[in-house]
Tab-separated table of C-alpha atoms and ligand atoms in Angstrom:
chain	number	residue	atom	x	y	z
P	1	MET	CA	-27.665	19.210	13.110
P	2	PRO	CA	-27.122	15.455	12.875
P	3	GLU	CA	-24.009	14.177	14.573
P	4	ILE	CA	-21.243	13.410	12.100
P	5	ARG	CA	-19.979	9.897	12.645
P	6	PRO	CA	-16.995	9.034	10.463
P	7	LYS	CA	-16.972	5.620	8.794
P	8	VAL	CA	-14.208	3.387	10.121
P	9	TYR	CA	-13.146	-0.010	8.802
P	10	VAL	CA	-11.200	-2.453	11.003
P	11	THR	CA	-9.549	-5.213	9.000
P	12	ARG	CA	-9.625	-7.897	11.726
P	13	ARG	CA	-11.454	-8.298	15.030
P	14	LEU	CA	-9.476	-6.556	17.803
P	15	PRO	CA	-9.826	-6.537	21.598
P	16	GLN	CA	-13.271	-5.112	22.367
P	17	GLU	CA	-12.034	-2.123	24.402
P	18	GLY	CA	-10.601	-0.529	21.268
P	19	LEU	CA	-13.689	-1.237	19.177
P	20	ASP	CA	-15.950	0.199	21.911
P	21	LEU	CA	-13.890	3.372	22.079
P	22	LEU	CA	-14.244	3.843	18.309
P	23	ALA	CA	-17.937	2.950	18.289
P	24	ALA	CA	-18.731	5.741	20.745
P	25	SER	CA	-18.161	8.312	17.993
P	26	CYS	CA	-17.770	6.465	14.668
P	27	ASP	CA	-19.676	4.021	12.500
P	28	VAL	CA	-17.447	0.996	12.789
P	29	GLU	CA	-17.384	-2.003	10.481
P	30	VAL	CA	-15.157	-4.942	11.376
P	31	ASN	CA	-14.052	-7.789	9.099
P	32	PRO	CA	-16.623	-10.345	10.291
P	33	GLU	CA	-14.409	-13.360	9.651
P	34	ASP	CA	-11.535	-14.354	11.864
P	35	ARG	CA	-9.105	-14.676	8.978
P	36	PRO	CA	-6.984	-12.213	7.011
P	37	LEU	CA	-8.735	-10.479	4.128
P	38	THR	CA	-7.386	-11.189	0.681
P	39	ARG	CA	-5.886	-8.173	-1.037
P	40	ALA	CA	-8.986	-7.845	-3.260
P	41	GLU	CA	-11.320	-8.059	-0.250
P	42	LEU	CA	-9.257	-5.455	1.589
P	43	LEU	CA	-9.316	-2.991	-1.301
P	44	ALA	CA	-13.081	-3.457	-1.723
P	45	ALA	CA	-13.751	-3.116	2.012
P	46	VAL	CA	-12.113	0.306	2.368
P	47	ALA	CA	-13.903	2.000	-0.553
P	48	ASP	CA	-16.047	4.209	1.734
P	49	ALA	CA	-13.788	4.303	4.794
P	50	GLU	CA	-12.641	7.596	6.272
P	51	GLY	CA	-10.497	5.786	8.807
P	52	VAL	CA	-8.911	2.311	8.817
P	53	ILE	CA	-7.240	0.216	11.483
P	54	GLY	CA	-5.129	-2.425	9.779
P	55	LEU	CA	-2.569	-5.141	10.409
P	56	LEU	CA	1.132	-5.591	9.761
P	57	THR	CA	0.237	-8.250	7.190
P	58	GLU	CA	-1.496	-5.682	4.942
P	59	ARG	CA	0.345	-3.369	2.544
P	60	ILE	CA	-0.632	0.262	2.875
P	61	ASP	CA	0.693	1.563	-0.434
P	62	ALA	CA	-0.440	3.673	-3.399
P	63	ALA	CA	-2.925	1.014	-4.594
P	64	PHE	CA	-4.483	0.787	-1.127
P	65	LEU	CA	-4.729	4.577	-0.894
P	66	ASP	CA	-6.273	4.708	-4.391
P	67	ALA	CA	-8.881	2.178	-3.250
P	68	ALA	CA	-9.803	4.352	-0.235
P	69	PRO	CA	-10.427	7.813	-1.734
P	70	LYS	CA	-12.195	9.115	1.392
P	71	LEU	CA	-9.417	8.075	3.769
P	72	ARG	CA	-8.373	10.673	6.357
P	73	GLY	CA	-6.367	8.474	8.701
P	74	TYR	CA	-4.783	5.027	9.006
P	75	ALA	CA	-3.785	3.377	12.300
P	76	ASN	CA	-1.467	0.353	12.169
P	77	TYR	CA	-2.171	-2.302	14.795
P	78	ALA	CA	1.589	-2.881	15.271
P	79	VAL	CA	4.701	-0.998	16.265
P	80	GLY	CA	6.570	-2.078	13.125
P	81	PHE	CA	5.440	-0.138	10.090
P	82	ASP	CA	7.475	-1.579	7.217
P	83	ASN	CA	4.074	-2.497	5.717
P	84	ILE	CA	3.210	1.206	5.265
P	85	ASP	CA	4.522	3.422	2.488
P	86	VAL	CA	4.765	6.410	4.827
P	87	ALA	CA	6.179	8.678	2.115
P	88	GLU	CA	3.198	7.969	-0.141
P	89	ALA	CA	0.675	8.571	2.682
P	90	THR	CA	2.478	11.813	3.530
P	91	ARG	CA	2.458	12.940	-0.094
P	92	ARG	CA	-1.335	12.511	-0.041
P	93	GLY	CA	-1.663	14.289	3.316
P	94	ILE	CA	-2.918	11.192	5.141
P	95	PRO	CA	-1.733	10.722	8.722
P	96	VAL	CA	-0.624	7.209	9.728
P	97	SER	CA	0.224	5.848	13.178
P	98	ASN	CA	1.693	2.784	14.901
P	99	THR	CA	1.517	1.329	18.441
P	100	PRO	CA	4.862	1.861	20.204
P	101	ASP	CA	5.470	1.571	23.981
P	102	VAL	CA	2.367	-0.466	24.888
P	103	LEU	CA	3.937	-3.699	23.610
P	104	THR	CA	7.541	-3.043	24.620
P	105	THR	CA	7.534	-5.120	27.817
P	106	ALA	CA	5.560	-7.988	26.298
P	107	THR	CA	7.924	-8.229	23.325
P	108	ALA	CA	11.055	-8.018	25.480
P	109	GLU	CA	9.629	-10.772	27.689
P	110	LEU	CA	9.088	-12.923	24.617
P	111	ALA	CA	12.674	-12.344	23.495
P	112	TRP	CA	13.769	-13.644	26.903
P	113	THR	CA	11.404	-16.585	26.564
P	114	LEU	CA	13.079	-17.513	23.275
P	115	LEU	CA	16.592	-16.934	24.623
P	116	LEU	CA	16.073	-19.177	27.652
P	117	ALA	CA	14.088	-21.784	25.719
P	118	ALA	CA	16.823	-22.061	23.087
P	119	ALA	CA	19.610	-22.066	25.695
P	120	ARG	CA	18.030	-24.868	27.725
P	121	ARG	CA	16.511	-26.788	24.815
P	122	VAL	CA	13.015	-26.476	26.239
P	123	VAL	CA	11.044	-27.383	23.133
P	124	GLU	CA	13.279	-30.286	22.122
P	125	THR	CA	13.182	-31.822	25.589
P	126	ASP	CA	9.456	-31.207	26.070
P	127	ALA	CA	8.995	-33.330	22.944
P	128	VAL	CA	11.086	-36.095	24.516
P	129	MET	CA	8.799	-36.145	27.560
P	130	ARG	CA	5.641	-36.194	25.471
P	131	SER	CA	6.922	-39.044	23.314
P	132	GLY	CA	7.462	-41.232	26.387
P	133	SER	CA	11.071	-41.868	25.367
P	134	TRP	CA	12.811	-40.373	28.421
P	135	THR	CA	14.828	-43.044	30.189
P	136	GLY	CA	15.415	-41.165	33.459
P	137	TRP	CA	17.949	-38.678	34.787
P	138	GLY	CA	21.442	-38.700	33.292
P	139	PRO	CA	24.597	-36.628	33.893
P	140	LEU	CA	25.236	-35.987	30.207
P	141	GLN	CA	21.668	-35.570	29.027
P	142	PHE	CA	20.367	-32.478	27.280
P	143	LEU	CA	23.128	-30.088	28.322
P	144	GLY	CA	22.485	-26.506	27.302
P	145	ALA	CA	24.058	-23.066	27.298
P	146	ASP	CA	24.815	-21.029	30.414
P	147	VAL	CA	23.203	-17.602	30.519
P	148	THR	CA	24.395	-15.804	33.662
P	149	GLY	CA	27.535	-13.792	33.044
P	150	ARG	CA	27.477	-14.424	29.300
P	151	THR	CA	27.440	-11.540	26.838
P	152	LEU	CA	24.173	-10.206	25.428
P	153	GLY	CA	24.375	-8.428	22.072
P	154	LEU	CA	21.478	-6.256	20.908
P	155	VAL	CA	21.209	-5.427	17.247
P	156	GLY	CA	19.289	-2.201	17.693
P	157	ALA	CA	18.652	-0.764	21.135
P	158	GLY	CA	15.404	1.169	20.774
P	159	ARG	CA	12.504	0.741	23.156
P	160	ILE	CA	12.298	-3.056	22.988
P	161	GLY	CA	16.054	-3.648	22.918
P	162	THR	CA	16.452	-1.372	25.916
P	163	ALA	CA	13.715	-3.239	27.816
P	164	MET	CA	15.339	-6.570	27.009
P	165	ALA	CA	18.708	-5.312	28.230
P	166	ARG	CA	17.223	-4.030	31.489
P	167	MET	CA	15.695	-7.458	32.104
P	168	SER	CA	19.210	-8.945	31.861
P	169	ARG	CA	20.210	-7.406	35.183
P	170	GLY	CA	19.300	-10.552	37.108
P	171	PHE	CA	21.603	-12.516	34.821
P	172	ASP	CA	24.573	-10.166	35.244
P	173	MET	CA	25.337	-9.987	31.568
P	174	PRO	CA	27.763	-7.664	29.847
P	175	VAL	CA	25.664	-5.865	27.216
P	176	LEU	CA	26.808	-4.823	23.740
P	177	TYR	CA	24.615	-2.960	21.264
P	178	THR	CA	24.644	-1.540	17.767
P	179	SER	CA	22.947	1.637	16.630
P	180	SER	CA	22.082	2.287	12.997
P	181	SER	CA	21.897	6.033	13.667
P	182	GLY	CA	25.217	5.897	15.538
P	183	ARG	CA	23.436	7.502	18.494
P	184	ARG	CA	24.363	6.259	21.945
P	185	ASN	CA	21.768	4.755	24.285
P	186	GLU	CA	22.625	6.698	27.414
P	187	ILE	CA	20.199	4.754	29.598
P	188	LEU	CA	21.921	1.475	28.751
P	189	GLU	CA	25.397	2.934	29.085
P	190	ARG	CA	24.633	4.429	32.488
P	191	GLU	CA	22.547	1.611	33.974
P	192	LEU	CA	24.301	-1.418	32.511
P	193	LYS	CA	27.639	-0.088	31.264
P	194	ALA	CA	26.504	-1.240	27.840
P	195	GLU	CA	28.996	-0.768	25.030
P	196	LEU	CA	28.179	0.586	21.564
P	197	VAL	CA	30.153	-1.524	19.066
P	198	PRO	CA	30.241	-2.134	15.307
P	199	PHE	CA	27.957	-4.951	14.069
P	200	GLU	CA	30.832	-7.343	13.251
P	201	GLU	CA	32.345	-6.881	16.711
P	202	LEU	CA	28.988	-7.512	18.353
P	203	LEU	CA	28.652	-10.776	16.416
P	204	ALA	CA	32.147	-11.907	17.374
P	205	ARG	CA	31.800	-11.124	21.094
P	206	SER	CA	28.187	-12.038	21.936
P	207	ASP	CA	26.925	-15.341	23.347
P	208	PHE	CA	23.329	-14.295	22.676
P	209	VAL	CA	22.424	-11.972	19.813
P	210	SER	CA	18.923	-10.485	19.897
P	211	VAL	CA	17.475	-8.555	16.958
P	212	HIS	CA	15.551	-5.343	17.712
P	213	THR	CA	15.952	-3.318	14.569
P	214	PRO	CA	13.100	-2.280	12.291
P	215	LEU	CA	13.022	-3.778	8.788
P	216	THR	CA	14.475	-1.249	6.337
P	217	PRO	CA	16.418	-1.633	3.078
P	218	SER	CA	19.642	-1.529	5.105
P	219	THR	CA	18.601	-4.187	7.650
P	220	ARG	CA	17.110	-6.679	5.155
P	221	HIS	CA	19.279	-9.846	5.280
P	222	LEU	CA	21.631	-8.306	7.828
P	223	PHE	CA	22.002	-11.908	9.007
P	224	ARG	CA	23.101	-14.131	6.108
P	225	ALA	CA	25.780	-16.783	5.550
P	226	GLU	CA	28.719	-14.326	5.711
P	227	THR	CA	27.561	-12.570	8.871
P	228	LEU	CA	26.315	-15.714	10.661
P	229	ARG	CA	29.856	-17.049	10.225
P	230	LEU	CA	31.156	-14.166	12.350
P	231	MET	CA	29.164	-15.400	15.362
P	232	LYS	CA	30.566	-17.805	17.952
P	233	PRO	CA	29.780	-21.477	17.222
P	234	THR	CA	28.217	-21.572	20.701
P	235	ALA	CA	26.048	-18.487	20.094
P	236	ILE	CA	22.266	-18.291	19.985
P	237	LEU	CA	20.339	-15.879	17.734
P	238	VAL	CA	16.960	-14.489	18.834
P	239	ASN	CA	14.642	-12.630	16.449
P	240	THR	CA	11.448	-10.954	17.638
P	241	ALA	CA	11.722	-8.022	15.181
P	242	ARG	CA	11.033	-8.771	11.523
P	243	GLY	CA	11.735	-11.987	9.619
P	244	PRO	CA	13.485	-10.535	6.570
P	245	VAL	CA	16.275	-9.127	8.759
P	246	VAL	CA	17.486	-12.747	8.672
P	247	LYS	CA	18.011	-14.673	5.449
P	248	GLU	CA	16.145	-17.703	6.660
P	249	ASP	CA	17.620	-20.280	4.255
P	250	ASP	CA	21.103	-19.261	5.370
P	251	LEU	CA	20.084	-19.478	9.027
P	252	ALA	CA	18.648	-22.978	8.525
P	253	ALA	CA	21.929	-24.045	6.905
P	254	ALA	CA	23.985	-22.443	9.701
P	255	LEU	CA	21.934	-24.242	12.352
P	256	ARG	CA	22.213	-27.543	10.502
P	257	GLN	CA	25.977	-27.225	10.053
P	258	GLY	CA	26.722	-26.000	13.580
P	259	VAL	CA	27.930	-22.582	12.419
P	260	ILE	CA	25.928	-21.288	15.406
P	261	ALA	CA	24.443	-23.332	18.268
P	262	GLY	CA	20.808	-22.333	18.192
P	263	ALA	CA	18.100	-19.827	17.462
P	264	GLY	CA	14.786	-18.619	18.805
P	265	LEU	CA	12.471	-17.117	16.206
P	266	ASP	CA	9.148	-15.331	16.471
P	267	VAL	CA	9.175	-13.848	12.969
P	268	TYR	CA	9.857	-15.270	9.496
P	269	GLU	CA	10.861	-14.118	6.082
P	270	ASN	CA	7.636	-15.285	4.368
P	271	GLU	CA	5.027	-15.592	7.109
P	272	PRO	CA	3.252	-17.876	7.695
P	273	ARG	CA	5.667	-20.159	5.793
P	274	LEU	CA	8.972	-21.473	7.148
P	275	ALA	CA	12.206	-21.854	5.212
P	276	GLN	CA	12.795	-25.358	3.903
P	277	GLY	CA	14.223	-27.632	6.577
P	278	LEU	CA	13.844	-25.229	9.515
P	279	ALA	CA	11.043	-27.198	11.167
P	280	GLU	CA	13.145	-30.393	11.175
P	281	LEU	CA	15.929	-28.832	13.259
P	282	LYS	CA	16.067	-29.460	17.000
P	283	ASN	CA	18.210	-26.418	17.787
P	284	VAL	CA	15.633	-23.806	16.873
P	285	VAL	CA	12.581	-22.652	18.823
P	286	LEU	CA	9.755	-21.489	16.548
P	287	LEU	CA	6.924	-19.238	17.720
P	288	PRO	CA	4.048	-17.839	15.599
P	289	HIS	CA	4.734	-14.049	15.749
P	290	VAL	CA	3.398	-13.613	19.284
P	291	GLY	CA	5.745	-10.916	20.629
P	292	SER	CA	2.900	-8.592	21.600
P	293	ALA	CA	0.412	-11.370	22.343
P	294	THR	CA	-0.413	-10.695	25.989
P	295	PHE	CA	-3.875	-9.663	27.144
P	296	ALA	CA	-2.730	-6.241	28.323
P	297	ALA	CA	-0.509	-5.446	25.337
P	298	ARG	CA	-3.124	-6.382	22.743
P	299	ARG	CA	-5.824	-4.431	24.631
P	300	ASP	CA	-3.563	-1.383	24.930
P	301	MET	CA	-2.611	-1.624	21.244
P	302	ALA	CA	-6.325	-1.556	20.365
P	303	LEU	CA	-6.923	1.467	22.597
P	304	LEU	CA	-3.879	3.300	21.205
P	305	ALA	CA	-4.840	2.570	17.586
P	306	ALA	CA	-8.374	3.798	18.331
P	307	ARG	CA	-7.096	6.993	20.010
P	308	ASN	CA	-4.849	7.708	17.054
P	309	LEU	CA	-7.650	7.232	14.558
P	310	LEU	CA	-10.163	9.273	16.582
P	311	ALA	CA	-7.756	12.210	16.733
P	312	MET	CA	-7.111	11.974	12.990
P	313	LEU	CA	-10.831	11.932	12.184
P	314	LEU	CA	-12.314	14.217	14.837
P	315	GLY	CA	-9.461	16.613	15.582
P	316	GLY	CA	-6.782	16.563	18.233
P	317	THR	CA	-3.272	15.219	18.343
P	318	PRO	CA	-2.836	11.526	17.541
P	319	PRO	CA	-0.551	10.187	20.299
P	320	THR	CA	1.803	8.221	18.040
P	321	CYS	CA	1.545	9.625	14.517
P	322	LEU	CA	4.378	8.658	12.139
P	323	ASN	CA	3.999	11.691	9.852
P	324	PRO	CA	2.744	14.482	12.125
P	325	ASP	CA	3.755	17.133	9.594
P	326	VAL	CA	0.613	16.366	7.557
P	327	LEU	CA	-1.496	17.547	10.520
P	328	ARG	CA	-0.046	21.052	10.585
E	401	GLV	C1	4.443	-6.768	15.687
E	401	GLV	O1	5.206	-7.415	15.036
E	401	GLV	C2	4.471	-5.336	15.752
E	401	GLV	O2	5.224	-4.705	15.009
E	401	GLV	O3	3.694	-4.791	16.558
E	402	GLV	C1	10.604	-0.537	17.936
E	402	GLV	O1	9.955	0.278	17.318
E	402	GLV	C2	10.797	-0.521	19.366
E	402	GLV	O2	9.834	-0.142	20.053
E	402	GLV	O3	11.910	-0.900	19.799
């Protein structure tokens, strides 16, 4: 009997380890161009696919599922899965997965990178050096925010928020957190004496506010003019989660008017575009959605996505399936 090799489509080139793992038992086709597919190209490319690995920038919705009638599994190359209509996939009996855990440390490290860079004005002052306009050391030059002993507020304390909080130990920071489920994070409470507080209280008490909540209808525009006003004027906002959690026009205005002191952003409301005026501000650090962009995290995401898809197509338990009930 000929070996049955399921057809898999991968919407963008991924680290080779993941592609090799798939290729051992599937016929794999990869988007040959190093650019995102247009929606029309994506829908055409998946017409014969039994399995797909896709990106957070692609919508996996009813129209996508209609365009892929042979689909038996979809693996998201991301931990966030607001791009997937999980209910629709479940209704059609199609398992879908994401890539938690393997990018937790990398993303928490990037949140710290943004926090420290915004606190100490790293990007603004790097630009001064490059422009040749530095006049030499001065007692009042480029003063920034203190970090040690200041309060860290986590909006959402899941895997990444917890990792970020644990990394704060060297900075001796009181830790506050919110929980949309209302569930306590016992690890943080035990290890760091972290305090579960209402959102408004977290905003009022924190010197650094870091966003670690998924994007859902209830977290969209959680940060907007009215809530930004509840933060300290000396506070810094860090977002490595999803752009639309912050109303970016309101944030740009708040940064311009000194409502808050600074921000460090890795994600945007309308990627790859920036809100009007944001790029002109000195008190914001802007990174191109690179939270998981380390060699190890991206390799391990590729391996995890491949393992999920292989289990969906060949049998077995996908390690991080979002709708495991469809497999029963
Ligand atoms: C990246 O944003 C991810 O969700 O993995
Ligand atoms: C989000 O899914 C996280 O890992 O915190």
